Coordinates of C-alpha atoms and ligand atoms in Angstrom, one line a residue:
X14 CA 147.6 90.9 -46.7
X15 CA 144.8 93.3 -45.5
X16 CA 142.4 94.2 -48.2
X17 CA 142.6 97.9 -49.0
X18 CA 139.9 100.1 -47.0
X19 CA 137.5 101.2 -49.0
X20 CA 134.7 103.6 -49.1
X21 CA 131.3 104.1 -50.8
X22 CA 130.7 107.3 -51.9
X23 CA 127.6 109.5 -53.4
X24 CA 128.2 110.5 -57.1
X25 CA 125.3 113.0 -56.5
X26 CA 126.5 114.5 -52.8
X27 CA 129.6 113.4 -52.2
X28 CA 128.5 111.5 -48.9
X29 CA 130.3 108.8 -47.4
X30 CA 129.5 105.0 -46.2
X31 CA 131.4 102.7 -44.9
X32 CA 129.3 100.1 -47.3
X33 CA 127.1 99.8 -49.7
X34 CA 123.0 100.8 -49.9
X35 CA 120.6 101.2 -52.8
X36 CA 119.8 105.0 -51.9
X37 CA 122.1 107.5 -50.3
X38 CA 120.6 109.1 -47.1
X39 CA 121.9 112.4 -47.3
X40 CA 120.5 113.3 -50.3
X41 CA 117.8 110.8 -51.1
X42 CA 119.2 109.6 -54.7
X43 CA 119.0 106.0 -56.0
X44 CA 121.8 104.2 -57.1
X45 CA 124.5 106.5 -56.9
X46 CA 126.8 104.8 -54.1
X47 CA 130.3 103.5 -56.1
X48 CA 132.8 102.1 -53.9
X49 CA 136.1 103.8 -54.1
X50 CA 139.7 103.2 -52.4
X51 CA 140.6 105.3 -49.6
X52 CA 143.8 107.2 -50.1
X53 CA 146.0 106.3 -47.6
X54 CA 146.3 109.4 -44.9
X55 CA 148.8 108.3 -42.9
X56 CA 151.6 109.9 -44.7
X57 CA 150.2 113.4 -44.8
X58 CA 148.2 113.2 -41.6
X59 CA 147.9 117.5 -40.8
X60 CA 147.6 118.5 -44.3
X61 CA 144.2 117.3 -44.4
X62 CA 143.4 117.8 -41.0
X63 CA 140.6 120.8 -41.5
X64 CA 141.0 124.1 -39.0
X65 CA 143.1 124.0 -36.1
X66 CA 146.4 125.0 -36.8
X67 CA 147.7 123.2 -40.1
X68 CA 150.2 124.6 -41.4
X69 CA 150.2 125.1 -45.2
X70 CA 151.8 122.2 -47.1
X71 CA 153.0 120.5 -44.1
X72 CA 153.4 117.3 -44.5
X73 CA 154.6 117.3 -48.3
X74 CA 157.6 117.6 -50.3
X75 CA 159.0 120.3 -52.2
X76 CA 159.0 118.8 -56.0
X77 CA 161.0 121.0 -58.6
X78 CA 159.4 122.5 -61.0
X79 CA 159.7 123.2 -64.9
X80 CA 160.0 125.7 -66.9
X81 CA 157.4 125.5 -70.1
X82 CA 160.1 126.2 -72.9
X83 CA 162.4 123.0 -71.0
X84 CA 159.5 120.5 -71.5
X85 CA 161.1 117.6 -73.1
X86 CA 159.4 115.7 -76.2
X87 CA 157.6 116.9 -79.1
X88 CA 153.7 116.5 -80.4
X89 CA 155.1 115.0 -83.5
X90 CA 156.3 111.3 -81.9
X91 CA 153.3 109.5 -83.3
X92 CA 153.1 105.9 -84.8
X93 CA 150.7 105.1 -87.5
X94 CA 148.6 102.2 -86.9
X95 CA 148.8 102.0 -91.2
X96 CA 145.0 102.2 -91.1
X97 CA 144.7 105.4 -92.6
X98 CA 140.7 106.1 -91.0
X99 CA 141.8 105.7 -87.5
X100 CA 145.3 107.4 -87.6
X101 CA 143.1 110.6 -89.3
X102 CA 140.5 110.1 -86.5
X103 CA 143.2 110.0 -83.9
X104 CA 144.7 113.1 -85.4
X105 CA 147.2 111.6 -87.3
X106 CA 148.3 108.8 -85.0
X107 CA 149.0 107.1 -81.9
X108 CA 150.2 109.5 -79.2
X109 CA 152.7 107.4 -77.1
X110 CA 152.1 107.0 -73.6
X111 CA 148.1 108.2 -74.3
X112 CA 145.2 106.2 -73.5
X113 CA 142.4 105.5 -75.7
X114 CA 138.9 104.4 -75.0
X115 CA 137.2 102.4 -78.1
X116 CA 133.5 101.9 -76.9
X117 CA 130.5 100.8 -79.2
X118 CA 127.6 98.3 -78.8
X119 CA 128.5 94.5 -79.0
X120 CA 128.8 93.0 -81.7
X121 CA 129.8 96.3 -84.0
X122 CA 134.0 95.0 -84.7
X123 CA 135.9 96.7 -81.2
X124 CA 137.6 93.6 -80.7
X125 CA 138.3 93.1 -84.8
X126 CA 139.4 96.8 -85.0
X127 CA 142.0 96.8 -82.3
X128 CA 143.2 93.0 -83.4
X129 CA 143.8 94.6 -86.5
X130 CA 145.6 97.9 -85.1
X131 CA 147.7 95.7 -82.8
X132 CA 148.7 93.5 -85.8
X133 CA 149.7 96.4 -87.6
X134 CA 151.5 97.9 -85.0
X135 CA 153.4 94.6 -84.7
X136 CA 154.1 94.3 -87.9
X137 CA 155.6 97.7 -87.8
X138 CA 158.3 96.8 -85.3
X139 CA 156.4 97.8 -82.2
X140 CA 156.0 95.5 -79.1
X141 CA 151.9 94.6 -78.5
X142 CA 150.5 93.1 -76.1
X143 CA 146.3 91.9 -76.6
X144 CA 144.7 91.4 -73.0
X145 CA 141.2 89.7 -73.6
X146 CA 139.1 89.3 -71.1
X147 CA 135.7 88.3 -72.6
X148 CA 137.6 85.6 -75.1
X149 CA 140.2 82.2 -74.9
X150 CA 143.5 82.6 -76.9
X151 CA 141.9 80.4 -79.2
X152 CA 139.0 82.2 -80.1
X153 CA 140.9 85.0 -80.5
X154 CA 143.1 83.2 -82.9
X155 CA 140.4 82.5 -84.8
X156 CA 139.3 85.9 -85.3
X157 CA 143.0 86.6 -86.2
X158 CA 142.7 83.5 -89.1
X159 CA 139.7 85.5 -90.6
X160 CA 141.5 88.5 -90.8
X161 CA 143.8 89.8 -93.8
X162 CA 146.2 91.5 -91.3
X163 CA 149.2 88.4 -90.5
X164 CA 148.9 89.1 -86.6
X165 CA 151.2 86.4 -85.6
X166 CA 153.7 88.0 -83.4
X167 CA 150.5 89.6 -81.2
X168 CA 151.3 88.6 -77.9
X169 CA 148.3 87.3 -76.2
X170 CA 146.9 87.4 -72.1
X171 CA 143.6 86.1 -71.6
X172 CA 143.1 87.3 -68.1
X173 CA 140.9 90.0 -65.7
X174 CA 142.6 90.3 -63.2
X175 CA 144.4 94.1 -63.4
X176 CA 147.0 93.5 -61.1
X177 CA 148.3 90.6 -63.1
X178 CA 148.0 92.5 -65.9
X179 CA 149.4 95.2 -65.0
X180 CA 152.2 93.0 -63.5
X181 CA 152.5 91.6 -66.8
X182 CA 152.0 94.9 -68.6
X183 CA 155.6 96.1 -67.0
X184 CA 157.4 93.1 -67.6
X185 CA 157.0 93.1 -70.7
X186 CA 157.0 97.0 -71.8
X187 CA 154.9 97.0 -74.5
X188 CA 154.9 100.2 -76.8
X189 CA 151.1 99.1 -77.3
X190 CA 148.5 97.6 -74.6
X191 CA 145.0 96.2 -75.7
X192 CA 142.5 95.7 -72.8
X193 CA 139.4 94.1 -74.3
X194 CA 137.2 95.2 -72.5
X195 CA 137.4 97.4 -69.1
X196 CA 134.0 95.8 -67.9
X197 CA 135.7 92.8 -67.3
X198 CA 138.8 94.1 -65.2
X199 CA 138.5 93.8 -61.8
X200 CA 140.6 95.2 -58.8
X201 CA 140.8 92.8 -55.9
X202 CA 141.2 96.0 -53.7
X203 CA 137.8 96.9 -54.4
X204 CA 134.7 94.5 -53.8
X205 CA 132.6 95.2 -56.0
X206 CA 131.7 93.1 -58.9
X207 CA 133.6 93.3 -62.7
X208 CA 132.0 96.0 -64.7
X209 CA 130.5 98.4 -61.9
X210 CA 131.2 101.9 -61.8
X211 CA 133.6 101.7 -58.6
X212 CA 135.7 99.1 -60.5
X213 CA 135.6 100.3 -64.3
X214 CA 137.1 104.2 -62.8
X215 CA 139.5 102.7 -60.4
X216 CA 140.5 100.0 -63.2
X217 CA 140.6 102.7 -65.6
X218 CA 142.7 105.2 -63.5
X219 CA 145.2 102.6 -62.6
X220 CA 145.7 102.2 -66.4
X221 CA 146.0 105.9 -67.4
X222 CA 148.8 106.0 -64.5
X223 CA 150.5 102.9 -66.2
X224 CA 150.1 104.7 -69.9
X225 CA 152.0 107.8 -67.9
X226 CA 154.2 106.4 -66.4
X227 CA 155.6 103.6 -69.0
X228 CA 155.1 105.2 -71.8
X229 CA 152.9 102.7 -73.6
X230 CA 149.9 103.5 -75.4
X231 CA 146.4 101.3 -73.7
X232 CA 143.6 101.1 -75.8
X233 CA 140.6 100.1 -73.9
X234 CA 137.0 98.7 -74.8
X235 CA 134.2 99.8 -73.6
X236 CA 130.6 98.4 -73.8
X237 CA 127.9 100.8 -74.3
X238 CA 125.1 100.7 -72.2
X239 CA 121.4 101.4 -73.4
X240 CA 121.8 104.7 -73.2
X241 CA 124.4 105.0 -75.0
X242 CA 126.8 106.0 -72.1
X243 CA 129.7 103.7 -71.4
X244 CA 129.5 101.9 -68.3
X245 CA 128.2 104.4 -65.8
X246 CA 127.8 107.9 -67.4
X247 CA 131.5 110.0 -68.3
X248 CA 132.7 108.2 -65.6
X249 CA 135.5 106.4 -68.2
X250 CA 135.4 109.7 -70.6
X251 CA 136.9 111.6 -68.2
X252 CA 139.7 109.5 -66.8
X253 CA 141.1 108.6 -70.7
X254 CA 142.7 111.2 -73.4
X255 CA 140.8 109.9 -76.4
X256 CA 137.6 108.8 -76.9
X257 CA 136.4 106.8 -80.0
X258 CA 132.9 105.7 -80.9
X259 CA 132.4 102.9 -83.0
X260 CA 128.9 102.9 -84.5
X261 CA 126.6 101.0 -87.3
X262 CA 123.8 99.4 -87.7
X263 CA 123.7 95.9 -87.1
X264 CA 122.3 95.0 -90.4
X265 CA 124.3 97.0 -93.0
X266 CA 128.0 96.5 -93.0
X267 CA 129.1 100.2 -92.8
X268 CA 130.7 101.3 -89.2
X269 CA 131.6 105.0 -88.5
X270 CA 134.5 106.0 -86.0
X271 CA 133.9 108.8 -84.2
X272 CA 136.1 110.9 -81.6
X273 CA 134.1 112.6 -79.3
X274 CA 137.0 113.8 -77.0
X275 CA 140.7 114.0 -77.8
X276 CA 143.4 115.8 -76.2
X277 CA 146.0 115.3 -79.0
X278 CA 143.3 116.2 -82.1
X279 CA 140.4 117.4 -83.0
X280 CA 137.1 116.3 -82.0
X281 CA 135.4 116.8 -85.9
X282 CA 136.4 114.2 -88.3
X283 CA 135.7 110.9 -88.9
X284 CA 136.7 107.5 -90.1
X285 CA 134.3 104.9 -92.4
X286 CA 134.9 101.5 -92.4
X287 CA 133.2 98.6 -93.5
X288 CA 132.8 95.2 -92.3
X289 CA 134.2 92.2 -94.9
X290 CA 134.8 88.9 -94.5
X291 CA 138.3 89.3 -93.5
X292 CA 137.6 92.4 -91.2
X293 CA 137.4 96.4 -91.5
X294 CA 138.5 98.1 -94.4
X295 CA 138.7 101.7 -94.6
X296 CA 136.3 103.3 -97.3
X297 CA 138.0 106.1 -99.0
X298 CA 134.7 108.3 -100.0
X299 CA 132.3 108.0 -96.9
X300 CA 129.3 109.9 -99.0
X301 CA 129.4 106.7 -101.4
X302 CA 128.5 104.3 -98.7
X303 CA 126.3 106.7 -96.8
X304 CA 124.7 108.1 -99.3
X305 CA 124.9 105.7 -101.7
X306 CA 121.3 104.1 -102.0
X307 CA 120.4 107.2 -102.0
X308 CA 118.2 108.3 -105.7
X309 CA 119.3 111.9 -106.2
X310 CA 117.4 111.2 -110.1
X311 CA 114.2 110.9 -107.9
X312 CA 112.3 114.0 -106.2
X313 CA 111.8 114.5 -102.5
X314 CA 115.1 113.9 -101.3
X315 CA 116.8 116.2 -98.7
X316 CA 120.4 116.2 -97.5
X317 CA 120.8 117.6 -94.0
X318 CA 123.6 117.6 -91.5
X319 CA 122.3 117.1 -87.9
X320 CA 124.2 117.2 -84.2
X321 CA 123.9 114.2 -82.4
X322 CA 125.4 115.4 -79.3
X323 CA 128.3 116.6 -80.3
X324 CA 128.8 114.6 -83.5
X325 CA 127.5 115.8 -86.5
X326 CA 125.9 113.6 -89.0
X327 CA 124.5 113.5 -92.5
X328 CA 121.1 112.3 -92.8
X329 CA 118.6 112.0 -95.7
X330 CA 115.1 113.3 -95.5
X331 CA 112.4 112.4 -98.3
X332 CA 109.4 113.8 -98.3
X333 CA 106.5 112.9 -100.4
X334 CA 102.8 114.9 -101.2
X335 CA 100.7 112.5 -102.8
X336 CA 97.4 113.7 -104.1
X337 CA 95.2 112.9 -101.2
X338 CA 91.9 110.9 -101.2
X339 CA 88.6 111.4 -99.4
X340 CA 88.7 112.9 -96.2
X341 CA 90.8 114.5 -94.1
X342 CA 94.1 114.0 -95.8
X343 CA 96.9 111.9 -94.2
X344 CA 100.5 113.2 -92.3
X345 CA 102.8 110.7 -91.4
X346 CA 106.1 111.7 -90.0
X347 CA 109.0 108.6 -89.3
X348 CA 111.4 110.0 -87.5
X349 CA 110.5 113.8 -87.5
X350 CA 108.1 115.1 -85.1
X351 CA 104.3 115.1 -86.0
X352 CA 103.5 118.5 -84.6
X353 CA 106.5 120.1 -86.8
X354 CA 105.6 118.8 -89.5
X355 CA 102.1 119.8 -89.3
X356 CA 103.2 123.7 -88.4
X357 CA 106.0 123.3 -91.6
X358 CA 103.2 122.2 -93.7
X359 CA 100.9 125.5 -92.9
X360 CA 103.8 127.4 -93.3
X361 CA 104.8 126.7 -96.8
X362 CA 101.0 126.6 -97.7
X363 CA 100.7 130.1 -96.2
X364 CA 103.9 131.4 -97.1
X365 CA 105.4 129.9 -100.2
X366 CA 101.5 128.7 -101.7
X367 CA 102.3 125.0 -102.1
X368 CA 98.7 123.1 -101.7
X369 CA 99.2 121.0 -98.9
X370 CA 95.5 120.6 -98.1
X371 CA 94.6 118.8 -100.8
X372 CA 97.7 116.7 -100.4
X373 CA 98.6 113.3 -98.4
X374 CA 102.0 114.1 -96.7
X375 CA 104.7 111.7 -96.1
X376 CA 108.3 112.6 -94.0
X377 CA 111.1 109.6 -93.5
X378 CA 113.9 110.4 -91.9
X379 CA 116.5 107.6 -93.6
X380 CA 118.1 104.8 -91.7
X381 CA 116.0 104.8 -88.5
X382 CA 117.7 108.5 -87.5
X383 CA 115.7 110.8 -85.6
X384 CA 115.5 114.6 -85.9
X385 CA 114.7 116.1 -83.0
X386 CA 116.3 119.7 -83.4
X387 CA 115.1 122.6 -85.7
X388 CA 118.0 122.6 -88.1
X389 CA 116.7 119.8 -89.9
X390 CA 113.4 122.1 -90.9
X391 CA 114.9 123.6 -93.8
X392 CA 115.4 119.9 -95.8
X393 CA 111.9 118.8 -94.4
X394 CA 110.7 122.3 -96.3
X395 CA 112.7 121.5 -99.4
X396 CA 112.3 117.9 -99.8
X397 CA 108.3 118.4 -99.7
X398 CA 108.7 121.1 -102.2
X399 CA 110.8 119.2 -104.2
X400 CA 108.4 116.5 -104.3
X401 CA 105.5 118.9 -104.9
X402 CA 106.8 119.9 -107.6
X403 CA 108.3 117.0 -109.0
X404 CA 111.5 118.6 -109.2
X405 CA 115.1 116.5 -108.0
X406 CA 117.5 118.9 -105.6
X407 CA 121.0 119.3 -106.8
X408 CA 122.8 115.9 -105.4
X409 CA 125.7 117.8 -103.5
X410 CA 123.1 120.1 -101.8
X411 CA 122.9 120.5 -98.2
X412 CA 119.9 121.9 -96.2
X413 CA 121.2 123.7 -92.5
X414 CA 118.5 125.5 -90.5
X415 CA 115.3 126.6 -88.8
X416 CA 112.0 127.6 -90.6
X417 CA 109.9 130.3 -88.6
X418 CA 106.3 130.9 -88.8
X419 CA 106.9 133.8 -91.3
X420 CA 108.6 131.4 -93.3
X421 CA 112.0 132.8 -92.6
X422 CA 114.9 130.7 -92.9
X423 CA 116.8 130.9 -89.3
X424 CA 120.1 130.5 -88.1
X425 CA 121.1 128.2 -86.4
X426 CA 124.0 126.8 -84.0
X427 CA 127.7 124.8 -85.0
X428 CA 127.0 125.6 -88.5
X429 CA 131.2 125.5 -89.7
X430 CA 131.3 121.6 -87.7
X431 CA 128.0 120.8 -89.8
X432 CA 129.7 121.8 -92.8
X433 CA 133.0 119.9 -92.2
X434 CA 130.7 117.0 -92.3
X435 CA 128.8 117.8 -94.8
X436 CA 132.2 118.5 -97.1
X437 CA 133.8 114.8 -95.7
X438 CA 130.7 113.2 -97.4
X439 CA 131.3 115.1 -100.8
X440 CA 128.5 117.8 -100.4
X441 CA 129.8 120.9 -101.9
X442 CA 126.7 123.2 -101.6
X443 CA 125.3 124.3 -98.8
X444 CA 121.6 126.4 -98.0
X445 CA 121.4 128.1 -94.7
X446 CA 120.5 131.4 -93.5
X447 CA 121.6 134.0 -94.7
X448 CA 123.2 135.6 -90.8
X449 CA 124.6 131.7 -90.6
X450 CA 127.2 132.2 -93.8
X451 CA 130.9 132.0 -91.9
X452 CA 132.5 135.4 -92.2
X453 CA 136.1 136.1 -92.6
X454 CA 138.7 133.7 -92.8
X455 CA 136.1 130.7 -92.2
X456 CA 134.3 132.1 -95.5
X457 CA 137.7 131.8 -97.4
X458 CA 138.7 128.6 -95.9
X459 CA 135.2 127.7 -97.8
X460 CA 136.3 129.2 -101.0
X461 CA 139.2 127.8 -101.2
X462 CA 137.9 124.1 -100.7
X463 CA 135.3 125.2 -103.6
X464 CA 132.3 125.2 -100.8
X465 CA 129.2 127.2 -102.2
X466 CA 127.5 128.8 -99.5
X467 CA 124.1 130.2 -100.8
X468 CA 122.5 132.5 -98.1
X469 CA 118.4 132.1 -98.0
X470 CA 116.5 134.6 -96.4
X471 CA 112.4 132.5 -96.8
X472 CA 111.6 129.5 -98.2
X473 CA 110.0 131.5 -100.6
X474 CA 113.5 132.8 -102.2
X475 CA 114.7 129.1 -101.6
X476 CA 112.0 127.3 -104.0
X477 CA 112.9 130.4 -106.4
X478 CA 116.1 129.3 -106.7
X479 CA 115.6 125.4 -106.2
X480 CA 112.8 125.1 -109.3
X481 CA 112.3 128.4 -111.1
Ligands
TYD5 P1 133.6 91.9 -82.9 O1 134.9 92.6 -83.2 O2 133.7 90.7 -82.0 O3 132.7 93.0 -82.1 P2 132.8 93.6 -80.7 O4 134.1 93.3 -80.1 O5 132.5 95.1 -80.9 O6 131.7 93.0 -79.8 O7 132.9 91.6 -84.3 C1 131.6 91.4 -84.4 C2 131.0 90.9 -85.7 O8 131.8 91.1 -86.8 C3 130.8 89.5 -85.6 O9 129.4 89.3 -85.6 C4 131.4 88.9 -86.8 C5 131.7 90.0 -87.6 N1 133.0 89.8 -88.3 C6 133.0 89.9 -89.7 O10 132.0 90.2 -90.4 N2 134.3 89.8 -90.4 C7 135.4 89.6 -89.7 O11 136.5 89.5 -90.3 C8 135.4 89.5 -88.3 C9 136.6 89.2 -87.5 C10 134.2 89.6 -87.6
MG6 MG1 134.6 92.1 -78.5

């Protein structure tokens, strides 16, 4: 059979060549030429035929179309995986027919969470089918023994090869496909290796029509490159409806499950698990865990909800003012940047009187986080003064916003998502400026969660009300 013509195309200018080359000529980039099928023309020849005299349309078919009030179906067809965290984070379940992208860094539990979900499923009287890739039947069994889920049923294809899983996919008609992971499909229509960007978004597309057209749910893997994309930039977070982050740090055991896109939820909550000896289990109070080692009984201790992206998260900031020795005293900022903290410092000296110049100053930004936006100012500010003054901040206290030169406390952006987050890890006060309070019905949806927001207009008003 004659392999499918193919193209390489510019991601940058769109240009095309008929095969591959390290740098585009048209518009000088590097690296941006991903192979790509050519659509077959023959069938519409004079619809794409620029100028001349095309006729409009010619060439296609007249397809019938629907009204929106005869749409078939419902929004309310979901299955519960029966893990509660992922089921919330999915927006309350698996959308049939949808296709969901799990990506992470190696190593964080992908391939544990979705043996789990598909042994669930299973269990639950749906058909499953686990495609691995990167592992043998066996040591996928093994991972299965460890786990506390009884995943017997699971049926298992170790194979990369799309169009025999695909082939496979249909005979079988799973209500529930597992491809662990898209890196190591391949399309033998394309030539490029497993795992490049041509191959991952024509792998992935072919999947998403499969999803659409059978009616069963794919969950993918993804790996996570260094920077943090997954395998060529948005190229996969486009093509799927939901994407999940998984995310930890390799030495603690707590993993955090993010959606950053979904078309069948919102993109604001999120799921904790933790890593056992038998496999994830959801944790029912996320601030525990997070929070947890944290010493609200000691001073300089700062909650503050930061946007990564688009993914707010709860960091803690401790600050410390130690009396300083000879010389010039010492600053040292982890994970906060050097010439903020110096300009924080002259502010509250100038504006609120605390003595920095005769103090050593210490900022650590917990867990390895950095803050790298302005909305993290305001716990910087208060966990310094809190230390100054040897004074603990109230435990469920969060800090949201900017400090100015005047010492004003600023507004700043997202402040209802940062909130959310804050509330999901059992924060129930919140300090922010005073134009940033939510008005309307957002403010009552506050009040009626039992959410104190407590509008600052300085930092001199804040340390009034902090430690008067
Ligand atoms: P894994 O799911 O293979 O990660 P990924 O697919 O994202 O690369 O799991 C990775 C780690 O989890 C591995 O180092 C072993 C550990 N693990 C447990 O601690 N408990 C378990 O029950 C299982 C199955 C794995
Ligand atoms: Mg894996």
């Amino acid at each position: 059979m004659a392999r499918t013509k193919t193209i390489h195309r510019c991601t940058e200018c769109g240009a095309e060549y008929p095969r591959w080359a390290g740098r585009c000529d048209t518009c000088g980039e590097w690296n941006t030429l991903v192979e790509e099928i050519v659509a077959p023309r023959a069938s519409t020849p004079s619809a794409r035929r620029r100028g001349g005299t095309t006729t409009l349309g010619e060439g296609g078919s007249v397809a019938a179309t629907t009204r929106i009030a005869d749409v078939k179906g419902s929004e309310s067809r979901r299955w519960k995986s029966g893990i509660d965290e992922l089921d919330f984070v999915l927006g309350g379940g698996i959308v049939p027919g949808s296709m969901v992208l799990v990506g992470g860094e190696p190593g964080i539990g992908k391939s544990t969470l979705l043996l789990q979900v598909a042994a669930r499923l299973q269990q639950g009287g749906l058909r499953t089918l686990y495609v691995s890739g990167e592992e043998s039947p066996l040591q996928v069994k093994l991972r299965a023994d460890r786990l506390a889920e009884p995943s017997a049923d699971v049926a298992l294809l170790s194979e990369t090869q799309l169009e025999t899983i695909l082939a496979t996919g249909a005979a079988m008609d799973p209500q529930a496909m597992f491809v662990d992971s898209i890196q190591t499909v391949f399309t033998s229509d394309l030539e490029g290796a497993p795992g490049n960007v041509g191959q991952v978004r024509e792998c992935a597309a072919r999947l998403m029509r499969f999803a659409k057209d059978s009616g069963t749910t794919v969950f993918v893997v993804g790996h996570v490159t260094k920077g943090g994309g997954i395998a060529g930039p948005k190229t996969l977070e486009h093509i799927v409806d939901t994407v999940l982050y998984f995310e930890g740090e390799g030495s603690l055991d707590q993993r955090v499950l993010r959606a950053t896109k979904n078309r069948f939820g919102g993109v604001d909550e999120i799921g904790v698990f933790r890593m056992t000896e038998q496999g994830l289990v959801a944790v029912a109070n996320p601030s525990e865990l997070f929070l947890g080692d944290r010493l609200t009984t000691a001073s300089g201790s700062a909650v503050t909800a930061l946007l990564e992206g688009t993914r707010p998260l709860l960091v803690e900031i401790q600050g410390l003012a130690a009396k300083a020795g000879f010389g010039t005293p010492q600053r040292v900022a982890t994970g906060y940047d050097g010439r903020r903290l110096a300009l924080l410092l002259a502010v509250l000296d100038k504006r609120a009187g605390l003595p920095f110049a005769q103090l050593d100053v210490f900022v650590n930004v917990v867990g390895g986080l950095r803050v790298q936006e302005p909305a993290g100012d305001l716990a910087v500010a208060a966990a310094l003064a809190s230390s100054v003054y040897d004074r603990t901040l109230p435990p469920d206290a969060v800090f949201l916003g900017e400090v100015g030169l005047a010492g004003e406390v600023r507004p700043i952006s997202q402040v209802e998502r940062r909130i959310a987050e804050a509330e999901k890890m059992g924060m129930r006060t919140v300090y922010l400026a005073e134009r940033s309070i939510p008005r309307g019905p957002a403010r009552a949806r506050l009040e009626a969660r039992d959410i104190r927001a407590i509008g600052v207009t300085n930092i001199g008003a804040l340390f009034e009300r902090l430690f008067a």
